[in-house]
Coordinates of C-alpha atoms in Angstrom, one line a residue:
Chain A
X2 CA 18.1 30.6 34.1
X3 CA 17.6 26.9 34.2
X4 CA 14.4 27.1 32.2
X5 CA 16.1 29.2 29.6
X6 CA 18.9 26.9 28.7
X7 CA 16.9 23.8 28.7
X8 CA 14.6 25.5 26.2
X9 CA 17.5 26.8 24.3
X10 CA 18.5 23.3 23.4
X11 CA 15.3 22.7 21.6
X12 CA 15.5 26.2 19.9
X13 CA 19.1 25.6 18.8
X14 CA 18.2 22.2 17.4
X15 CA 15.4 23.8 15.4
X16 CA 17.7 26.6 14.1
X17 CA 20.5 24.3 13.2
X18 CA 18.1 22.1 11.2
X19 CA 18.7 19.0 13.3
X20 CA 15.1 18.0 12.8
X21 CA 14.9 16.1 9.5
X22 CA 12.1 17.0 7.1
X23 CA 11.6 20.3 5.4
X24 CA 15.2 21.3 5.1
X25 CA 16.2 17.8 4.0
X26 CA 13.7 18.0 1.1
X27 CA 15.2 21.3 0.0
X28 CA 18.7 19.9 0.2
X29 CA 17.9 16.8 -1.8
X30 CA 17.5 17.5 -5.5
X31 CA 16.0 14.1 -6.5
X32 CA 12.7 13.2 -5.0
X33 CA 11.3 10.5 -7.2
X34 CA 9.3 8.3 -4.9
X35 CA 6.6 9.3 -2.4
X36 CA 5.7 6.6 0.1
X37 CA 3.6 6.9 3.2
X38 CA 6.1 8.7 5.5
X39 CA 9.0 10.6 4.3
X40 CA 10.0 11.4 0.6
X41 CA 12.8 9.4 -0.8
X42 CA 15.2 9.0 -3.8
X43 CA 15.2 5.7 -5.6
X44 CA 18.5 3.9 -5.8
X45 CA 19.3 1.3 -8.4
X46 CA 21.9 -1.3 -7.6
X47 CA 21.2 -3.1 -10.9
X48 CA 24.6 -2.3 -12.4
X49 CA 26.5 -3.3 -9.3
X50 CA 27.9 -6.8 -10.1
X51 CA 28.4 -9.1 -7.1
X52 CA 29.0 -12.7 -7.8
X53 CA 30.5 -14.4 -4.7
X54 CA 28.8 -14.9 -1.3
X55 CA 30.6 -12.0 0.3
X56 CA 29.7 -9.8 -2.6
X57 CA 26.1 -10.7 -2.2
X58 CA 26.3 -10.0 1.6
X59 CA 27.7 -6.6 0.7
X60 CA 24.8 -5.8 -1.6
X61 CA 22.2 -7.3 0.9
X62 CA 23.7 -5.1 3.7
X63 CA 23.8 -2.0 1.5
X64 CA 20.2 -2.5 0.4
X65 CA 18.9 -2.8 4.0
X66 CA 21.0 0.1 5.1
X67 CA 19.7 2.4 2.4
X68 CA 16.1 1.5 3.0
X69 CA 16.5 1.9 6.8
X70 CA 18.2 5.3 6.3
X71 CA 14.8 6.8 5.6
X72 CA 16.2 8.7 2.6
X73 CA 16.1 6.0 -0.1
X74 CA 14.2 3.2 -1.7
X75 CA 16.1 0.5 -3.6
X76 CA 14.5 -0.2 -7.0
X77 CA 15.3 -1.6 -10.4
X78 CA 15.5 1.9 -11.9
X79 CA 16.4 4.9 -9.9
X80 CA 17.7 8.4 -10.0
X81 CA 20.7 7.3 -8.1
X82 CA 22.8 4.6 -9.8
X83 CA 25.5 2.5 -8.1
X84 CA 27.6 0.7 -10.7
X85 CA 30.8 -1.4 -10.6
X86 CA 31.9 -4.7 -9.1
X87 CA 32.0 -6.3 -5.7
X88 CA 34.3 -9.3 -6.1
X89 CA 35.0 -11.9 -3.4
X90 CA 38.7 -11.7 -2.6
X91 CA 40.4 -13.8 0.0
X92 CA 38.0 -14.1 3.0
X93 CA 36.4 -10.7 2.1
X94 CA 35.7 -8.5 -0.9
X95 CA 37.3 -6.0 -3.3
X96 CA 34.9 -3.2 -4.1
X97 CA 35.2 -0.8 -7.1
X98 CA 32.1 1.2 -7.7
X99 CA 30.7 4.5 -8.7
X100 CA 27.7 6.4 -7.3
X101 CA 26.0 8.8 -9.7
X102 CA 23.0 11.1 -9.2
X103 CA 21.7 14.3 -10.9
X104 CA 25.0 15.0 -12.6
X105 CA 27.1 14.4 -9.5
X106 CA 29.2 11.3 -8.7
X107 CA 31.7 9.8 -6.2
X108 CA 33.9 6.8 -6.5
X109 CA 34.3 4.1 -4.0
X110 CA 37.2 1.5 -3.8
X111 CA 37.9 -0.7 -0.8
X112 CA 39.4 -4.0 0.1
X113 CA 38.2 -5.9 3.2
X114 CA 38.6 -9.2 4.9
X115 CA 36.1 -11.2 6.9
X116 CA 32.3 -11.0 7.1
X117 CA 32.3 -8.3 9.8
X118 CA 34.4 -6.1 7.5
X119 CA 32.2 -6.8 4.5
X120 CA 29.2 -5.5 6.5
X121 CA 31.1 -2.6 7.9
X122 CA 32.1 -1.5 4.4
X123 CA 28.5 -1.6 3.2
X124 CA 27.6 0.5 6.2
X125 CA 30.3 3.0 5.3
X126 CA 29.1 3.3 1.7
X127 CA 25.4 3.7 2.9
X128 CA 26.4 6.5 5.3
X129 CA 28.5 8.2 2.6
X130 CA 25.5 8.1 0.2
X131 CA 23.2 9.6 2.9
X132 CA 25.7 12.3 3.5
X133 CA 26.5 13.2 -0.1
X134 CA 23.1 12.7 -1.7
X135 CA 20.6 13.6 1.1
X136 CA 23.0 15.9 3.0
X137 CA 22.2 14.1 6.3
X138 CA 23.9 12.1 9.0
X139 CA 23.6 8.4 8.3
X140 CA 23.1 5.7 11.0
X141 CA 24.3 2.6 9.2
X142 CA 27.6 2.5 11.1
X143 CA 26.0 2.9 14.5
X144 CA 25.1 0.0 16.8
X145 CA 22.3 -1.1 19.1
X146 CA 22.8 -2.9 22.5
X147 CA 19.9 -4.7 24.2
X148 CA 19.0 -7.5 26.6
X149 CA 17.7 -11.0 25.9
X150 CA 15.7 -12.3 28.9
X151 CA 15.2 -16.0 29.0
X152 CA 13.4 -16.4 32.3
X153 CA 13.6 -15.6 36.0
X154 CA 17.0 -14.1 36.8
X155 CA 18.3 -15.4 33.4
X156 CA 19.4 -12.8 30.8
X157 CA 22.4 -11.6 28.8
X158 CA 23.5 -8.4 27.0
X159 CA 23.8 -8.4 23.1
X160 CA 24.8 -5.9 20.4
X161 CA 24.0 -5.7 16.7
X162 CA 24.4 -3.4 13.8
X163 CA 21.8 -0.6 13.3
X164 CA 20.2 -2.6 10.5
X165 CA 19.7 -5.7 12.8
X166 CA 22.5 -7.7 11.2
X167 CA 25.5 -9.2 13.1
X168 CA 23.7 -10.0 16.4
X169 CA 26.4 -10.7 18.9
X170 CA 26.1 -12.0 22.5
X171 CA 28.4 -9.9 24.7
X172 CA 27.9 -11.5 28.1
X173 CA 27.6 -15.2 28.9
X174 CA 26.3 -15.0 32.5
X175 CA 22.7 -16.1 32.2
X176 CA 21.8 -13.8 35.1
X177 CA 19.5 -10.8 35.2
X178 CA 20.8 -7.8 33.3
X179 CA 19.1 -4.4 33.1
X180 CA 19.4 -1.3 30.9
X181 CA 22.6 -1.5 28.9
X182 CA 23.7 2.0 27.6
X183 CA 26.4 3.0 25.3
X184 CA 29.1 5.4 26.5
X185 CA 29.7 8.3 24.1
X186 CA 33.0 6.8 23.1
X187 CA 31.1 4.1 21.1
X188 CA 33.1 1.3 22.6
X189 CA 32.0 0.9 26.2
X190 CA 28.6 -0.3 27.5
X191 CA 27.4 0.3 31.1
X192 CA 24.7 -1.9 32.5
X193 CA 23.3 -3.4 35.7
X194 CA 24.0 -7.1 36.3
X195 CA 23.2 -9.5 39.2
X196 CA 26.5 -11.3 38.5
X197 CA 27.4 -11.2 42.3
X198 CA 23.8 -11.8 43.5
X199 CA 22.9 -8.1 43.8
X200 CA 22.4 -5.2 41.3
X201 CA 25.8 -3.6 40.5
X202 CA 26.8 -1.3 37.6
X203 CA 29.5 -2.7 35.3
X204 CA 31.4 -1.4 32.3
X205 CA 32.0 -3.8 29.4
X206 CA 33.6 -3.5 26.0
X207 CA 31.4 -3.9 22.9
X208 CA 33.6 -6.9 22.0
X209 CA 33.1 -8.4 25.5
X210 CA 36.8 -7.9 26.1
X211 CA 36.6 -6.8 29.7
X212 CA 34.2 -6.1 32.6
X213 CA 34.8 -3.8 35.5
X214 CA 32.4 -2.8 38.3
X215 CA 31.7 0.9 38.5
X216 CA 29.4 0.7 41.6
X217 CA 29.0 -2.4 43.7
X218 CA 27.7 -0.7 46.8
X219 CA 25.0 -1.5 49.4
X220 CA 21.4 -1.4 48.2
X221 CA 20.7 -0.5 44.5
X222 CA 23.3 0.4 41.9
X223 CA 21.8 1.0 38.5
X224 CA 21.1 3.3 35.5
X225 CA 24.6 4.6 34.7
X226 CA 24.4 7.0 31.8
X227 CA 27.7 8.7 30.7
X228 CA 27.7 12.5 30.0
X229 CA 28.3 13.5 26.3
X230 CA 31.8 14.6 27.1
X231 CA 32.5 11.2 28.8
X232 CA 33.5 12.8 32.1
X233 CA 30.6 12.0 34.4
X234 CA 28.1 9.2 35.1
X235 CA 24.5 9.7 36.1
X236 CA 23.4 6.8 38.3
X237 CA 20.9 5.6 40.8
X238 CA 22.2 4.5 44.2
X239 CA 20.6 3.7 47.5
X240 CA 23.5 3.3 49.8
X241 CA 22.1 6.2 51.8
X242 CA 18.7 4.7 52.3
X243 CA 16.5 4.9 49.3
X244 CA 17.1 5.3 45.5
X245 CA 18.3 8.7 44.6
X246 CA 20.0 10.3 41.5
X247 CA 23.7 10.9 41.7
X248 CA 26.4 12.3 39.4
X249 CA 29.8 10.6 39.6
X250 CA 33.0 12.3 38.2
X251 CA 34.9 9.5 36.4
X252 CA 38.2 11.4 36.9
X253 CA 38.0 12.2 40.6
X254 CA 35.7 9.4 41.7
X255 CA 33.6 11.9 43.7
X256 CA 29.8 11.7 43.7
X257 CA 27.2 14.3 44.2
X258 CA 23.6 13.7 45.1
X259 CA 21.0 15.5 42.9
X260 CA 17.7 14.4 44.4
X261 CA 16.3 14.2 47.9
X262 CA 13.0 12.2 48.0
X263 CA 12.9 10.2 51.2
X264 CA 9.7 8.5 50.1
X265 CA 10.3 8.4 46.3
X266 CA 12.2 6.2 44.0
X267 CA 14.3 7.6 41.1
X268 CA 15.2 5.6 37.9
X269 CA 16.5 5.9 34.3
X270 CA 18.8 8.9 34.3
X271 CA 19.7 10.3 30.9
X272 CA 21.9 13.3 30.0
X273 CA 20.9 16.3 27.8
X274 CA 23.0 16.7 24.6
X275 CA 24.8 19.7 26.1
X276 CA 25.6 17.8 29.4
X277 CA 23.9 20.4 31.6
X278 CA 20.7 18.6 32.5
X279 CA 19.6 15.1 33.3
X280 CA 16.2 13.7 32.6
X281 CA 15.0 11.0 35.0
X282 CA 12.0 9.1 36.4
X283 CA 10.7 9.7 39.9
X284 CA 7.6 8.5 41.7
X285 CA 7.8 11.3 44.3
X286 CA 4.1 12.2 43.5
X287 CA 3.0 8.5 43.6
X288 CA 3.3 7.4 40.0
X289 CA 6.5 7.3 37.9
X290 CA 6.8 10.6 35.9
X291 CA 9.7 12.2 34.0
X292 CA 11.6 15.1 35.5
X293 CA 14.6 17.1 34.5
X294 CA 17.3 18.4 36.8
X295 CA 19.8 21.2 36.1
X296 CA 23.1 19.6 37.2
X297 CA 24.8 22.8 38.3
X298 CA 22.0 24.2 40.4
X299 CA 20.3 20.9 41.4
X300 CA 16.9 22.4 40.5
X301 CA 14.4 19.9 39.3
X302 CA 11.3 20.3 37.2
X303 CA 8.5 17.9 36.3
X304 CA 8.0 17.4 32.5
X305 CA 5.1 14.9 32.1
X306 CA 1.5 15.3 33.2
X307 CA -0.3 13.3 30.4
X308 CA -0.9 9.6 30.9
X309 CA -0.8 7.7 34.2
X310 CA 2.9 6.8 34.0
X311 CA 5.8 8.2 32.0
X312 CA 9.1 6.3 31.9
X313 CA 12.3 5.6 30.0
X314 CA 13.4 9.1 28.9
X315 CA 16.0 9.3 26.2
X316 CA 17.2 12.8 25.3
X317 CA 18.1 12.8 21.6
X318 CA 20.7 14.8 19.6
X319 CA 17.8 16.9 18.2
X320 CA 16.9 18.2 21.7
X321 CA 13.7 16.1 21.8
X322 CA 13.1 13.6 24.6
X323 CA 11.7 10.2 23.6
X324 CA 9.9 8.2 26.4
X325 CA 7.2 5.6 27.0
X326 CA 3.8 7.0 28.1
X327 CA 1.1 4.8 29.6
X328 CA -2.3 5.8 28.1
X329 CA -4.3 2.6 27.7
X330 CA -1.0 0.7 27.3
X331 CA 2.5 1.9 26.9
X332 CA 3.3 3.9 23.8
X333 CA 6.4 5.7 22.5
X334 CA 6.1 9.5 22.5
X335 CA 8.5 12.4 22.0
X336 CA 8.4 15.9 23.6
X337 CA 10.5 19.0 23.8
X338 CA 12.6 19.7 26.9
X339 CA 9.9 22.1 28.0
X340 CA 7.4 19.3 28.8
X341 CA 4.7 17.1 27.4
X342 CA 2.2 19.8 26.5
X343 CA 3.6 19.5 23.0
X344 CA 4.1 15.7 23.0
X345 CA 3.5 13.5 20.0
X346 CA 2.8 9.7 20.0
X347 CA 5.0 7.8 17.5
X348 CA 2.9 4.9 16.3
X349 CA 4.4 1.5 16.8
X350 CA 3.6 -1.9 15.2
X351 CA 0.6 -2.3 17.6
X352 CA 0.6 -3.5 21.1
X353 CA 2.6 -2.1 24.0
X354 CA 5.9 -0.3 23.1
X355 CA 8.5 0.7 25.6
X356 CA 12.0 1.9 26.2
X357 CA 12.6 4.1 23.1
X358 CA 16.2 5.2 22.2
X359 CA 17.2 7.8 19.6
X360 CA 19.4 7.0 16.7
X361 CA 22.2 9.4 16.1
X362 CA 20.3 10.9 13.2
X363 CA 17.6 12.3 15.5
X364 CA 15.0 10.8 13.2
X365 CA 14.8 7.1 14.1
X366 CA 14.1 5.4 17.3
X367 CA 14.5 1.8 18.5
X368 CA 12.1 0.4 21.0
X369 CA 10.8 -2.9 22.4
X370 CA 7.3 -4.0 21.4
X371 CA 5.9 -7.3 22.6
X372 CA 9.2 -9.0 23.1
X373 CA 10.7 -7.8 19.8
X374 CA 12.8 -4.7 18.8
X375 CA 11.4 -2.2 16.3
X376 CA 12.7 0.8 14.5
X377 CA 10.4 3.8 14.4
X378 CA 10.6 6.9 12.3
X379 CA 9.3 10.2 13.5
X380 CA 9.0 11.3 9.8
X381 CA 6.3 8.6 9.4
X382 CA 7.9 5.6 7.7
X383 CA 6.2 2.4 9.0
X384 CA 7.8 0.5 11.9
X385 CA 10.4 -2.1 10.9
X386 CA 11.3 -5.2 13.0
X387 CA 15.0 -5.1 13.8
X388 CA 15.6 -8.8 13.4
X389 CA 13.6 -12.0 13.4
X390 CA 15.3 -14.1 16.0
X391 CA 12.8 -15.8 18.4
X392 CA 13.1 -14.8 22.1
X393 CA 12.3 -12.0 24.5
X394 CA 14.3 -8.9 23.4
X395 CA 14.2 -5.7 25.4
X396 CA 15.8 -2.5 26.6
X397 CA 17.5 -1.4 23.4
X398 CA 20.0 1.5 23.4
X399 CA 21.3 3.1 20.2
X400 CA 24.9 4.3 20.2
X401 CA 25.6 8.0 20.0
X402 CA 27.6 7.7 16.8
Chain B
X209 CA 47.2 14.5 54.8
X210 CA 44.6 14.6 57.5
X211 CA 42.3 12.3 55.6
X212 CA 45.0 9.6 55.0
X213 CA 46.0 9.8 58.7
X214 CA 42.4 9.3 59.7
X215 CA 42.1 6.4 57.4
X216 CA 45.1 4.7 58.9
X217 CA 43.6 5.0 62.4
X218 CA 40.3 3.8 60.9
X219 CA 41.9 0.8 59.3
X220 CA 43.6 -0.2 62.5
X221 CA 40.3 0.0 64.4
X222 CA 38.6 -2.1 61.7
X223 CA 40.7 -5.2 62.5
X224 CA 38.7 -5.5 65.6
X225 CA 35.3 -4.5 64.3
X226 CA 33.2 -6.5 62.0
X227 CA 30.9 -4.7 59.4
X228 CA 32.5 -1.4 59.2
X229 CA 33.6 0.2 56.0
X230 CA 37.3 -0.4 55.6
X231 CA 39.6 -3.5 55.6
X232 CA 42.9 -4.4 57.3
X233 CA 46.2 -4.1 55.6
X234 CA 48.3 -7.3 55.2
X235 CA 52.1 -7.3 55.5
X236 CA 52.3 -7.3 51.6
X237 CA 50.2 -4.1 51.4
X238 CA 47.1 -5.9 50.2
X239 CA 43.8 -5.4 52.0
X240 CA 42.2 -8.2 54.0
X241 CA 38.7 -8.7 55.3
X242 CA 38.3 -10.3 58.7
X243 CA 35.2 -12.1 57.5
X244 CA 36.4 -13.0 54.0
X245 CA 35.1 -16.3 52.8
X246 CA 38.5 -17.1 51.2
X247 CA 41.8 -15.5 50.5
X248 CA 40.8 -14.6 46.9
X249 CA 38.8 -11.7 48.4
X250 CA 41.9 -9.6 48.6
X251 CA 42.3 -6.1 47.3
X252 CA 45.8 -5.2 46.2
X253 CA 45.1 -1.5 46.9
X254 CA 46.4 -0.7 43.4
X255 CA 43.0 -0.1 41.9
X256 CA 42.4 -3.6 40.7
X257 CA 40.1 -4.1 43.6
X258 CA 38.1 -1.5 45.5
X259 CA 40.0 -0.9 48.7
X260 CA 36.8 0.1 50.5
X261 CA 34.7 -2.9 49.6
X262 CA 34.6 -6.7 49.8
X263 CA 33.8 -6.8 46.1
X264 CA 35.8 -9.7 44.6
X265 CA 36.0 -8.6 40.9
X266 CA 37.8 -5.8 39.2
X267 CA 36.5 -2.3 39.8
X268 CA 36.5 0.6 37.4
X269 CA 37.6 3.4 39.7
X270 CA 40.1 3.1 42.5
X271 CA 37.6 4.5 45.0
X272 CA 34.4 6.5 45.0
X273 CA 34.0 9.3 47.6
X274 CA 31.0 11.3 48.7
X275 CA 30.8 15.2 49.0
X276 CA 32.6 15.0 52.3
X277 CA 35.5 13.0 50.9
X278 CA 34.4 9.8 52.7
X279 CA 35.0 6.5 50.8
X280 CA 31.7 4.9 49.9
X281 CA 31.9 1.2 50.8
X282 CA 30.3 -1.9 49.4
X283 CA 31.0 -4.5 52.0
X284 CA 27.9 -6.4 51.0
X285 CA 26.9 -9.5 53.0
X286 CA 26.6 -11.4 49.7
X287 CA 30.3 -10.9 49.0
X288 CA 31.7 -11.8 52.3
X289 CA 29.4 -14.0 54.3
X290 CA 27.9 -17.5 54.1
X291 CA 24.1 -17.7 53.8
X292 CA 22.0 -19.4 56.5
X293 CA 20.1 -22.0 54.5
X294 CA 18.0 -23.9 57.2
X295 CA 15.8 -20.9 58.2
X296 CA 13.1 -19.6 55.8
X297 CA 10.7 -16.8 56.2
X298 CA 7.4 -16.2 54.4
X299 CA 7.4 -13.5 51.7
X300 CA 5.7 -10.2 52.4
X301 CA 3.2 -9.2 49.7
X302 CA 2.6 -5.7 48.4
X303 CA -0.2 -3.8 46.5
X304 CA 0.2 -2.7 42.8
X305 CA 2.8 0.1 42.4
X306 CA 3.0 0.4 46.2
X307 CA 5.7 0.0 48.8
X308 CA 3.6 0.3 51.9
X309 CA 3.1 -2.8 54.0
X310 CA -0.5 -4.1 54.2
X311 CA -1.4 -4.6 58.0
X312 CA -2.0 -8.4 57.5
X313 CA 1.6 -8.8 56.4
X314 CA 3.1 -7.3 59.6
X315 CA 3.3 -10.6 61.5
X316 CA 5.7 -12.0 58.9
X317 CA 8.1 -9.1 59.5
X318 CA 7.7 -9.6 63.3
X319 CA 8.9 -13.2 62.9
X320 CA 12.0 -12.0 61.1
X321 CA 12.7 -9.5 63.8
X322 CA 12.4 -12.2 66.5
X323 CA 15.1 -14.3 64.8
X324 CA 17.5 -11.4 64.4
X325 CA 16.9 -10.2 68.0
X326 CA 17.5 -13.8 69.3
X327 CA 20.5 -14.6 67.1
X328 CA 23.1 -11.9 67.2
X329 CA 25.3 -13.8 64.7
X330 CA 22.6 -13.5 62.0
X331 CA 22.4 -10.6 59.6
X332 CA 19.8 -10.1 56.9
X333 CA 19.4 -9.1 53.3
X334 CA 15.8 -8.0 52.5
X335 CA 15.0 -8.6 48.8
X336 CA 12.4 -6.5 46.9
X337 CA 10.5 -7.8 43.9
X338 CA 7.9 -6.4 41.5
X339 CA 5.4 -7.8 39.0
X340 CA 6.2 -7.7 35.3
X341 CA 4.2 -4.7 34.4
X342 CA 5.8 -1.3 33.7
X343 CA 9.3 -0.2 33.1
X344 CA 11.9 -2.7 34.3
X345 CA 14.3 0.1 35.2
X346 CA 11.7 1.8 37.4
X347 CA 10.7 -1.6 38.9
X348 CA 14.3 -2.0 40.1
X349 CA 13.9 1.2 42.1
X350 CA 10.4 0.3 43.3
X351 CA 11.6 -3.1 44.5
X352 CA 14.5 -1.4 46.4
X353 CA 12.0 0.9 48.1
X354 CA 9.9 -2.1 49.1
X355 CA 13.0 -3.7 50.6
X356 CA 13.9 -0.4 52.4
X357 CA 10.4 -0.1 53.8
X358 CA 10.7 -3.6 55.4
X359 CA 14.2 -2.6 56.6
X360 CA 12.8 0.5 58.4
X361 CA 10.2 -1.6 60.1
X362 CA 12.8 -4.1 61.3
X363 CA 14.9 -1.2 62.7
X364 CA 11.8 0.2 64.5
X365 CA 11.4 -3.3 66.0
X366 CA 14.8 -3.0 67.5
X367 CA 17.2 -4.6 65.0
X368 CA 20.4 -2.7 64.5
X369 CA 20.4 -0.9 61.1
X370 CA 23.9 -2.2 60.2
X371 CA 22.6 -5.8 60.4
X372 CA 20.2 -5.3 57.5
X373 CA 21.1 -4.8 53.9
X374 CA 18.8 -4.6 50.8
X375 CA 18.8 -5.8 47.3
X376 CA 16.2 -5.3 44.6
X377 CA 15.5 -7.7 41.8
X378 CA 12.8 -5.5 40.3
X379 CA 10.8 -7.6 37.9
X380 CA 13.8 -9.8 37.0
X381 CA 13.2 -12.7 39.3
X382 CA 9.5 -13.5 39.5
X383 CA 8.4 -16.2 42.0
X384 CA 5.8 -17.3 39.5
X385 CA 6.2 -17.2 35.7
X386 CA 3.3 -15.8 33.7
X387 CA 0.7 -13.1 33.8
X388 CA -2.7 -12.4 35.4
X389 CA -3.8 -10.9 38.7
X390 CA -2.9 -13.8 41.0
X391 CA 0.6 -14.2 39.4
X392 CA 1.3 -10.5 39.7
X393 CA 0.1 -10.5 43.4
X394 CA 2.5 -13.4 44.2
X395 CA 5.4 -11.6 42.5
X396 CA 5.0 -8.2 44.3
X397 CA 6.9 -9.3 47.4
X398 CA 9.7 -8.9 49.9
X399 CA 11.9 -11.9 50.6
X400 CA 14.4 -12.5 53.4
X401 CA 17.9 -14.1 53.2
X402 CA 19.8 -14.7 56.4
X403 CA 23.6 -14.7 56.5
X404 CA 26.0 -15.9 59.3
X405 CA 28.6 -13.5 60.6

């Protein structure tokens, strides 16, 4: 029973074409450029006139968004043409443009104020182009949260746009912070902070507007991941003696324990897209490996056998689980929910890569490699550094939408 | 009904008992901790503060209960007690990816047990740490298991279990910054923090 529905997630994803690739090619009429990696349409912004600084920010943002979408390249001449004007107006811009490709077109007219709004409008246009031209879900409007670690017990939580722009510091505690994760509502972030001198789980808003403790109990409180319907949190607590996986109902406040490993430590819980299973890490057999538990029955199953350690599972919208596997060093891999017999390494920029997190398009991943954050593409586009700010950046989590 | 009645009896009892899981109700309906450092550690009972814990910040849910309906409590020593700063213990060192205690480290734990057995007003937080290698989320859990292992040994040596709490810093607070075998060895450790009750 359990085995059946966990498998059915992967099968459904396949049937519904959630995996990018073959179907995307069929849906897209204009394939003009073939790079290593996925096939793309070339977009020309040559006839998009942008004179002021905000207009240039709009074009710069749109360019990066289109290239990071995986479906386009930006070139002088392309089969997709964006024409019109982006004029600085007030503190923002006034946009009037036209997107044309293969006999089709759509118009785009917006007014915005402030730099954040300018970027957001470019993200909206990029996602609209991905949707209308490639027939796919765009990621330009999604966000990434992560940690900047400065030294012993010194860190803060940050957030940025999916293209690495608009890096914003959310907390100003300068105290250890671990594993920020987006709630499915796209506004809240749950993370573990040592704000009070011990690890407790907190909920903060993406604007840094508020902070509330979800679990400040005895022992360890960490790893809150919110179920896709927003009703439950999967967390790691040790108030009963050693770290175990629990599910907390956010409406009733009642918790239920899902693991019972008196000599093992659990970590990194992560919900399946249908909210019926939780993938997690356990060292019950000696080394950390990835397991999946059926929440209703409490039945667990080990997923990983390759490599000495397998950690950081992230269950994507396509039914695939991304994780870090230790072969010679840590590498990012993906597998189906049936286990790692069918796993595939996703090449990084070289060196150790950890903590992958799926983008909402089920095609891209963000991970940490040698103190920087990189975007990976399961379709084969080369890794892209998210931003170029010096520092130790880690534990990225991509928002669900 | 039965549960709330039970909790009232419980709350009354707690006024006399230190280190149990509920607080005392003040005349204004707020909750007071007998060992609170200051009056700011007050829960109003309206969900702003967790009724069952000494946690001093805002909490997300009014209360969290287990499968039996019992309120899970924080009541962490760090929130409500003053640290003892003039007594220091040597850190206990661990092997790679391991939370068992090497035999040569046992005398250090014995020394901590002696202090706790001789000073009934002392309580302890055991702090678990890891080296920088591996997943930092897993390392938090590994560090907690290291602290729990030391805690079990102290309990076996005769220290009451409710006098020992744990906290894990995982790899977040290394004793020595850097990489290499010797640095990693010095960072895989258990530390001890005494509090006065």
